[in-house]
PDB file of C-alpha atoms in Angstrom:
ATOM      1  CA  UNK A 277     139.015-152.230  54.023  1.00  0.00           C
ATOM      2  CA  UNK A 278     140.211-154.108  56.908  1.00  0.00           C
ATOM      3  CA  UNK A 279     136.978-157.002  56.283  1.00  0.00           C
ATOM      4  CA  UNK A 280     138.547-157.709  52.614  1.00  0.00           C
ATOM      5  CA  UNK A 281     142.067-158.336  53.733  1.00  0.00           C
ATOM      6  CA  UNK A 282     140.100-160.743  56.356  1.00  0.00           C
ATOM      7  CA  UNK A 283     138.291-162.241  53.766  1.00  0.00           C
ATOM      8  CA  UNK A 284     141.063-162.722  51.496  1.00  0.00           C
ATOM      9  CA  UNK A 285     143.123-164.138  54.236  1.00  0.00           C
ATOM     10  CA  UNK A 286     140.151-166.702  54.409  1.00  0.00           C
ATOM     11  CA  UNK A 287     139.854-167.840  51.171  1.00  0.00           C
ATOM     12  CA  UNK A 288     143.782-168.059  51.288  1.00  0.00           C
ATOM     13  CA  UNK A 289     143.581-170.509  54.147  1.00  0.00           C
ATOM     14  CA  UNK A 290     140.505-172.489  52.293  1.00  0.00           C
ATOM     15  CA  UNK A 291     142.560-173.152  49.082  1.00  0.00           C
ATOM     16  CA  UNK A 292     145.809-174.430  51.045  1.00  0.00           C
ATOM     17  CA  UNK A 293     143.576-177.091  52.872  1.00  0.00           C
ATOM     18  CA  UNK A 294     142.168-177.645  49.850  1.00  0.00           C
ATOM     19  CA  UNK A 295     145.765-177.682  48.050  1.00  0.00           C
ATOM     20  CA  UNK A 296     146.340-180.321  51.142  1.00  0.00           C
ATOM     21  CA  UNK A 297     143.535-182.346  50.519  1.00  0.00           C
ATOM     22  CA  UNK A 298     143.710-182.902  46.687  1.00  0.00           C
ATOM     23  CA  UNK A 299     147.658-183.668  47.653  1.00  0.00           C
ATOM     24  CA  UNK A 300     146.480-186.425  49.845  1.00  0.00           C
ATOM     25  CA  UNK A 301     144.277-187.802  48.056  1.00  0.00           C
ATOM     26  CA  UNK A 302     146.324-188.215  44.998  1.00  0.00           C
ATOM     27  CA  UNK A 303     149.317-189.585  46.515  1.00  0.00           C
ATOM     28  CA  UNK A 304     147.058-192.262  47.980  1.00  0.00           C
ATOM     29  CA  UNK A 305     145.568-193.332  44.864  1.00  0.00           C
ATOM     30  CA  UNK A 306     149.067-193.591  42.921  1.00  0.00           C
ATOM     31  CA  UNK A 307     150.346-195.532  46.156  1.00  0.00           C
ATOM     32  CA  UNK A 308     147.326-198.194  45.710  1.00  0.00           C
ATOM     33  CA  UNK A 309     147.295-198.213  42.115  1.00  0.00           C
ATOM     34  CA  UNK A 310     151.641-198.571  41.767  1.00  0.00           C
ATOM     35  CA  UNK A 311     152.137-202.148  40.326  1.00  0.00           C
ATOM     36  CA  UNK A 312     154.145-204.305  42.878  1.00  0.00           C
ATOM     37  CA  UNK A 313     156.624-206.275  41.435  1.00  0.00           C
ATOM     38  CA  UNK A 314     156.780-209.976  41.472  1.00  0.00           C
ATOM     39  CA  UNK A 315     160.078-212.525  41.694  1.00  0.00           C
ATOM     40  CA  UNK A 316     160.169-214.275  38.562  1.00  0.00           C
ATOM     41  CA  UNK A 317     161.036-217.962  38.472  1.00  0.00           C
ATOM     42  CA  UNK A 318     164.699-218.004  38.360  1.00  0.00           C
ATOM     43  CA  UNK A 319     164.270-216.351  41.453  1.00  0.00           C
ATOM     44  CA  UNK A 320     162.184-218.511  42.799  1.00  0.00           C
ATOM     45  CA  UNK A 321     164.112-222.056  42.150  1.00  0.00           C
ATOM     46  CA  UNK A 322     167.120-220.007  43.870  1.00  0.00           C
ATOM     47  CA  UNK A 323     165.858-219.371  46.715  1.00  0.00           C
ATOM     48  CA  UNK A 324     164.984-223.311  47.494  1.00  0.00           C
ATOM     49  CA  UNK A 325     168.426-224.265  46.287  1.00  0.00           C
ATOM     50  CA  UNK A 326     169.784-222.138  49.256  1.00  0.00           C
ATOM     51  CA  UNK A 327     167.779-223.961  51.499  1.00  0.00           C
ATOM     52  CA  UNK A 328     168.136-227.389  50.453  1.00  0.00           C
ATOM     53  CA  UNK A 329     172.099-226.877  50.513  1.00  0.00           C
ATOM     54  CA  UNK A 330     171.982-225.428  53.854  1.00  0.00           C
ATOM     55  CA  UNK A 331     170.151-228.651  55.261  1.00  0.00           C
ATOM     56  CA  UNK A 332     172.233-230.916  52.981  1.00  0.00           C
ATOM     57  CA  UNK A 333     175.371-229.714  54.684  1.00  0.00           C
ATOM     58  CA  UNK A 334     174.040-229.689  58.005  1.00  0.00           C
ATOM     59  CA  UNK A 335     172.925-233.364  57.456  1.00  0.00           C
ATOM     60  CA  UNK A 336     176.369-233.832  56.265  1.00  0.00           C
ATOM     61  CA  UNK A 337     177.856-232.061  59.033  1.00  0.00           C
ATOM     62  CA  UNK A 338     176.025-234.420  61.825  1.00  0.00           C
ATOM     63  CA  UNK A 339     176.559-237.781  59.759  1.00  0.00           C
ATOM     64  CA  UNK A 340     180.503-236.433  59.904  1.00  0.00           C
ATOM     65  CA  UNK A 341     179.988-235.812  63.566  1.00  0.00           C
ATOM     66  CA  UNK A 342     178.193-239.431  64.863  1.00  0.00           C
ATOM     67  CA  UNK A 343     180.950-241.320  62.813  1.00  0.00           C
ATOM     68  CA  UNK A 344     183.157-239.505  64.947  1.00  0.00           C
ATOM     69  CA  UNK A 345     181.934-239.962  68.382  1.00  0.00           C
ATOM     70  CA  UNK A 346     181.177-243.948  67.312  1.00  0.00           C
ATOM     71  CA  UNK A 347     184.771-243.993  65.852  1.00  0.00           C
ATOM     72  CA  UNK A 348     185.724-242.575  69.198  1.00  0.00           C
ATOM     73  CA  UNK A 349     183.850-245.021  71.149  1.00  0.00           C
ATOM     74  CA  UNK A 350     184.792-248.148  69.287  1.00  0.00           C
ATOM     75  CA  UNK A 351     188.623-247.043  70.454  1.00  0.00           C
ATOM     76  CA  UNK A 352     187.749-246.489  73.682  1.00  0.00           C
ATOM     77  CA  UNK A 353     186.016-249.710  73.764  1.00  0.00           C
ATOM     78  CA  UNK A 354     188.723-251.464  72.121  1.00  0.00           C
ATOM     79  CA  UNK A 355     191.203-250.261  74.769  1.00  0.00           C
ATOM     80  CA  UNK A 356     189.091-251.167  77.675  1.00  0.00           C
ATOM     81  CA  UNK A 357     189.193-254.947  76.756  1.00  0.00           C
ATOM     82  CA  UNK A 358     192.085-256.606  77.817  1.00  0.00           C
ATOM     83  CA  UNK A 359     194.081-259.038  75.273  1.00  0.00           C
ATOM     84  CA  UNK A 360     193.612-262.575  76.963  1.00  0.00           C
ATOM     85  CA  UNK A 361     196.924-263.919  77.895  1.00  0.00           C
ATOM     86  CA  UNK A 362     198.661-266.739  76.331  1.00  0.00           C
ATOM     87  CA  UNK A 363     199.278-269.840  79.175  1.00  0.00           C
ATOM     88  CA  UNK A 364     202.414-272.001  78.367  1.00  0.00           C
ATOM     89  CA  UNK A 365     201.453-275.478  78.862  1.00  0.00           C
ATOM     90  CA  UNK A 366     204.202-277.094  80.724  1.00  0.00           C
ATOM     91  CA  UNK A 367     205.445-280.504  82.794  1.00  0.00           C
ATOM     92  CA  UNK A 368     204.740-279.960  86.463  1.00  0.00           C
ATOM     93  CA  UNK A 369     205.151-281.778  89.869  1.00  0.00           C
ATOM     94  CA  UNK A 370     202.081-283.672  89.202  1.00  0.00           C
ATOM     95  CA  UNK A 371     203.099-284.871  85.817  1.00  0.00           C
ATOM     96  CA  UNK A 372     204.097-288.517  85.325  1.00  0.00           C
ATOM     97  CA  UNK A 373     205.645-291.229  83.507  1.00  0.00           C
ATOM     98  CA  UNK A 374     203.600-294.965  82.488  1.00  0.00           C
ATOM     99  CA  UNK A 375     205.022-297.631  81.855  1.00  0.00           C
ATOM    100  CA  UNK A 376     203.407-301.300  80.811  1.00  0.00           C
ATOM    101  CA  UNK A 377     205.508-304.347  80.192  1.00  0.00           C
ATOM    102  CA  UNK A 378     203.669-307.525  78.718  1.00  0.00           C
ATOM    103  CA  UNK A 379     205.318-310.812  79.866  1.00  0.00           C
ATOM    104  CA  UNK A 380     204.877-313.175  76.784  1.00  0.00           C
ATOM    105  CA  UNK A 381     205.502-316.114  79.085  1.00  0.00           C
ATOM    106  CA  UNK A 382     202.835-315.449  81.088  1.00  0.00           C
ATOM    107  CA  UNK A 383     201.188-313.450  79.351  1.00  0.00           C
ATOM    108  CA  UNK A 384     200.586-310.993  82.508  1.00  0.00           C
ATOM    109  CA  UNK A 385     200.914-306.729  81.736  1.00  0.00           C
ATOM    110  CA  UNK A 386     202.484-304.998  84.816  1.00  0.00           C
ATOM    111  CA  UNK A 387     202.436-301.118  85.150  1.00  0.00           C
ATOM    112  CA  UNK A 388     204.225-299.023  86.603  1.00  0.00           C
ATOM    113  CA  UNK A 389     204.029-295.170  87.454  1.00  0.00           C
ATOM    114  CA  UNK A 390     206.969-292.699  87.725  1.00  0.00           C
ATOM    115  CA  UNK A 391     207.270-290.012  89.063  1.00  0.00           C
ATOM    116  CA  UNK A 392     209.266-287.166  86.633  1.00  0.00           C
ATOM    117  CA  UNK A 393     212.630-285.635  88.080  1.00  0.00           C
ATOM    118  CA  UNK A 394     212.857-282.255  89.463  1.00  0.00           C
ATOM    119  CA  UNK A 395     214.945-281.425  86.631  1.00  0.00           C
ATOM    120  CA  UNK A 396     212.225-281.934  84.273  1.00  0.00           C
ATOM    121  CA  UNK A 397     209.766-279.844  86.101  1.00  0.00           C
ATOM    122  CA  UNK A 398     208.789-276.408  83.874  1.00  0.00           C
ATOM    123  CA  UNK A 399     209.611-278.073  80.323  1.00  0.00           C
ATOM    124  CA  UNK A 400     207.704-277.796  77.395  1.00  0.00           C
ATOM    125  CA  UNK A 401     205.619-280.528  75.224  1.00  0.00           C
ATOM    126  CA  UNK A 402     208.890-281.029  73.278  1.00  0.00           C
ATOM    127  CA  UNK A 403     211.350-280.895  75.852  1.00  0.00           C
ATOM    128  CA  UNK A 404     209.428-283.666  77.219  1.00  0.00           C
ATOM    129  CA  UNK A 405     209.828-285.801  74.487  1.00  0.00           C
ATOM    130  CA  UNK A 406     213.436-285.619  73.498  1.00  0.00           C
ATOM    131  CA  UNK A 407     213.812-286.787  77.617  1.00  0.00           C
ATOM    132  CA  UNK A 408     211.788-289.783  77.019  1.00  0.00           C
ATOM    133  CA  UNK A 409     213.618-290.734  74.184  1.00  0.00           C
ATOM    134  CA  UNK A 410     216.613-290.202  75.621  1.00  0.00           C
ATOM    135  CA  UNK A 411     215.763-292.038  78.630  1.00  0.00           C
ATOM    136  CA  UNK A 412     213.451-294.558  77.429  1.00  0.00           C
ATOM    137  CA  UNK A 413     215.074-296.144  73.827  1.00  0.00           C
ATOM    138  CA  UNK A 414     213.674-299.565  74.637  1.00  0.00           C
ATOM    139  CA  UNK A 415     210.118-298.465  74.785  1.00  0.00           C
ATOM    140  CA  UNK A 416     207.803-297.581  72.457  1.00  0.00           C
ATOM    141  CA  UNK A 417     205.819-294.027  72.347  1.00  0.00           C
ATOM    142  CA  UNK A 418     202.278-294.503  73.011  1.00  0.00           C
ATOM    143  CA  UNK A 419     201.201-290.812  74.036  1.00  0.00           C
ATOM    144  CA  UNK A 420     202.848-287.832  75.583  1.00  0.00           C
ATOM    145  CA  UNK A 421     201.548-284.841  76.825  1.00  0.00           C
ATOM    146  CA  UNK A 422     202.876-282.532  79.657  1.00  0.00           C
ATOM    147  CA  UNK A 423     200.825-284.251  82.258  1.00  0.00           C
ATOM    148  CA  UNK A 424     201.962-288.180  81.307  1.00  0.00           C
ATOM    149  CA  UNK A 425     203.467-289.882  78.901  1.00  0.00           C
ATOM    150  CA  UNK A 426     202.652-293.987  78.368  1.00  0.00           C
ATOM    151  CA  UNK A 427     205.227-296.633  77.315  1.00  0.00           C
ATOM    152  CA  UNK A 428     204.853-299.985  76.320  1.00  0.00           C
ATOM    153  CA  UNK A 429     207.227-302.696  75.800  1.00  0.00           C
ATOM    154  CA  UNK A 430     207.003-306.945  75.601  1.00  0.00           C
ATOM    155  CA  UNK A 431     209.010-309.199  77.285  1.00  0.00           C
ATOM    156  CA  UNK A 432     209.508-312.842  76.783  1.00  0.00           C
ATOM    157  CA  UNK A 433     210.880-313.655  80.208  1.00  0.00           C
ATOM    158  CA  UNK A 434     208.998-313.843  83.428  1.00  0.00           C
ATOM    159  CA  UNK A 435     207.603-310.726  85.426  1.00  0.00           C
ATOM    160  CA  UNK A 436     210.057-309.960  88.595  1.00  0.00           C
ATOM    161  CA  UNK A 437     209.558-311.062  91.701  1.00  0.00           C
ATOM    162  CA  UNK A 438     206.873-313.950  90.802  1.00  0.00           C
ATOM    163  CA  UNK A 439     207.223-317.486  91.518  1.00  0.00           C
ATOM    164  CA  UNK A 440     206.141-320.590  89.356  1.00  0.00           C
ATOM    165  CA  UNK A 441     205.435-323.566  90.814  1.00  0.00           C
ATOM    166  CA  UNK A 442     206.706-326.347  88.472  1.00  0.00           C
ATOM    167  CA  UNK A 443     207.886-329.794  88.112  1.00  0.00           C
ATOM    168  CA  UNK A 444     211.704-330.094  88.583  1.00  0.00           C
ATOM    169  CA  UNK A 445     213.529-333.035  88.306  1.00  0.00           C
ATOM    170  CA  UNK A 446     210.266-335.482  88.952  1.00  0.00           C
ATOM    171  CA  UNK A 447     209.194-333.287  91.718  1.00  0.00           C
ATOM    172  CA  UNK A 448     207.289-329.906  92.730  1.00  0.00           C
ATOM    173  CA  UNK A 449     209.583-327.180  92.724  1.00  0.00           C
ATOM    174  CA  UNK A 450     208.991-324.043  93.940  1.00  0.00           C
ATOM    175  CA  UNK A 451     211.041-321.113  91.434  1.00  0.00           C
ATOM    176  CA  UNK A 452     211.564-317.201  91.784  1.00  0.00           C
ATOM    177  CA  UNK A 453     211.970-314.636  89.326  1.00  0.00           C
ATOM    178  CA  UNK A 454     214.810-312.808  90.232  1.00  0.00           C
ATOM    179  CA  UNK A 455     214.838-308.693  88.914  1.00  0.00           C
ATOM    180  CA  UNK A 456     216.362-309.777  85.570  1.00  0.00           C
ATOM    181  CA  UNK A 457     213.239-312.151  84.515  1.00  0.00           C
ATOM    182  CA  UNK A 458     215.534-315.101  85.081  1.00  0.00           C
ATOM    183  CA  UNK A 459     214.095-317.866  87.119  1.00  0.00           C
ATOM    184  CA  UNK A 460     216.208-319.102  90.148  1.00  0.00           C
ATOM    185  CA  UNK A 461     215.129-322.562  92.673  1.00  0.00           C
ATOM    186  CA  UNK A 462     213.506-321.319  95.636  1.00  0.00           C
ATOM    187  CA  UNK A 463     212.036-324.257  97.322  1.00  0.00           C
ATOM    188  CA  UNK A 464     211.826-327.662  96.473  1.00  0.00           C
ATOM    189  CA  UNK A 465     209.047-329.926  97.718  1.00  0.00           C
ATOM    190  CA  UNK A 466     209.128-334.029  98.518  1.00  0.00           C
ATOM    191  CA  UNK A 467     205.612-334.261  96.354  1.00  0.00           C
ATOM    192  CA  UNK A 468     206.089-336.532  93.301  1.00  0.00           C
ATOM    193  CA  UNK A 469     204.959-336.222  90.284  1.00  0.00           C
ATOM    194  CA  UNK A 470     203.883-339.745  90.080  1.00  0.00           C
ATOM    195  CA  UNK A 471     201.078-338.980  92.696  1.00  0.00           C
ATOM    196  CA  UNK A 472     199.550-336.431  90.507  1.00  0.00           C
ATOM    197  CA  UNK A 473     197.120-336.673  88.123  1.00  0.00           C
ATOM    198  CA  UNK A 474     197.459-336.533  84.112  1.00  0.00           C
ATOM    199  CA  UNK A 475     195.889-332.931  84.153  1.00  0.00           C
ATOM    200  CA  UNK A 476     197.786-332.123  87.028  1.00  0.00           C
ATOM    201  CA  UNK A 477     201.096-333.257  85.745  1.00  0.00           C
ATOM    202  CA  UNK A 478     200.421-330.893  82.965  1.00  0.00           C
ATOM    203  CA  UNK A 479     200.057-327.768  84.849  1.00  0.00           C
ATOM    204  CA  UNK A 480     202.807-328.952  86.662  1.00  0.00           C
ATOM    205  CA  UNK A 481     205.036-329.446  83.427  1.00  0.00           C
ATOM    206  CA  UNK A 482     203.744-325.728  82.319  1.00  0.00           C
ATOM    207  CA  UNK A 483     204.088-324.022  85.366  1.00  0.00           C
ATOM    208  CA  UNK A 484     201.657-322.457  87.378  1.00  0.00           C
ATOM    209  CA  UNK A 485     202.570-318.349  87.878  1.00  0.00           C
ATOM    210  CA  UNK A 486     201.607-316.594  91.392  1.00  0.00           C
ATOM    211  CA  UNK A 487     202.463-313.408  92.979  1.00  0.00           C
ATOM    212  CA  UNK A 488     202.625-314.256  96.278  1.00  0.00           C
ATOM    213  CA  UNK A 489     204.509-317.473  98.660  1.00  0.00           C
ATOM    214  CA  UNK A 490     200.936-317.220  99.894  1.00  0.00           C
ATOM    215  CA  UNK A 491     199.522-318.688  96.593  1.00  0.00           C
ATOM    216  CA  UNK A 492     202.234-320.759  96.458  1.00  0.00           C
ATOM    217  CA  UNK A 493     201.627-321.966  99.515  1.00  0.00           C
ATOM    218  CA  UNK A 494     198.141-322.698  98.770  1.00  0.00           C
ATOM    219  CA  UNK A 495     199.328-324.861  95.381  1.00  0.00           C
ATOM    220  CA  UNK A 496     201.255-326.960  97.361  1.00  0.00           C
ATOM    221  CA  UNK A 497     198.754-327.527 100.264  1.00  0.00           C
ATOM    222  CA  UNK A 498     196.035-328.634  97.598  1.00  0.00           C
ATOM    223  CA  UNK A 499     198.686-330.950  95.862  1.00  0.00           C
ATOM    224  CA  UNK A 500     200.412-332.730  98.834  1.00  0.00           C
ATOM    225  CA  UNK A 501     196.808-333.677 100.146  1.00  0.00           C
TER     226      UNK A 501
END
């Protein structure tokens, strides 16, 4: 009795592990056989869509961000120069006044520098003029500027402080111009005219201009020999 509840007991235990078996092997099948399921191709396009809009607004994103820094460094540079400074061209110290007077008579041009006043010292292009105008109505306006002006003027007297050496009275005279152009007797000489030559007598009768009593000296040296 007690060998065919032992032999029951193994046949028990044969037809669980086979029970176990079968179990395993089925489940194994239907897990290799179970159709697996594919996207379909909405799904598909989506998923690139997702992607492409991710790097789109990350491209976006850095474009926004390196106009931003270049915006930022244009200002920066911007600031950093320094606006040049205007200079106000004025009359200074140096600055001076020209002035040319043609003698018709003798045809000589004398000029003269001047030195600006003090007062004029710091004033503009303009400011400049309306003082030579003021100053100097009987000359005429050749150029100004804040460094010189230049003035020009004709006279039909004799230039100041010359002397002509002329025939006076059937002699050599010796004449000065005074400093109103008029011509005053400085000297006169014991040479006659009669002595002179024709050509001499002319120059004589014209007048011969110097600057000097040196040259005048010299005139009547050659003409009383």
């Amino acid at each position: 009795m007690f060998y065919q509840k032992k032999k029951r007991r193994g046949r028990a235990v044969l037809l669980v592990c086979a029970l176990l078996i079968f179990a395993g092997f089925t489940y194994g099948y239907v897990s290799n056989n179970k159709p697996q399921i594919k996207p379909t191709p909405s799904d598909v396009s989506k998923l690139p869509e997702k992607d492409d809009k991710i790097d789109k607004d990350g491209e976006k994103d850095t474009i926004n961000k390196n106009t931003e820094e270049s915006d930022t460094t244009n200002e920066v540079g911007q600031n950093d120069v320094e606006e040049p400074k205007h200079i106000v061209d004025t009359v200074n110290e140096d600055s001076n006044i020209i002035l040319k007077t043609h003698y018709l008579k003798t045809g000589e041009i004398d000029t003269q520098k001047v030195r600006i006043p003090i007062t004029i010292v710091g004033a503009s292009l303009n400011e400049f003029k309306s003082y030579i105008e003021s100053n100097y109505g009987e000359w005429n306006i050749r150029s100004v500027s804040t460094k010189s002006a230049s003035l020009f003027k004709e006279v039909e007297g004799y230039k100041p402080n010359s002397f002509i050496v002329q025939s006076d009275e059937g002699y050599v005279a010796v004449f000065r111009i005074n400093e109103s152009g008029e011509k005053e007797v400085y000297e006169k000489t014991n040479i006659s005219m009669s002595i002179l030559s024709d050509a001499d007598k002319r120059k004589m009768e014209e007048g011969i201009t110097v600057r000097s009593l040196d040259d005048v000296y010299n005139i009547i040296e050659d003409y009383s020999s």
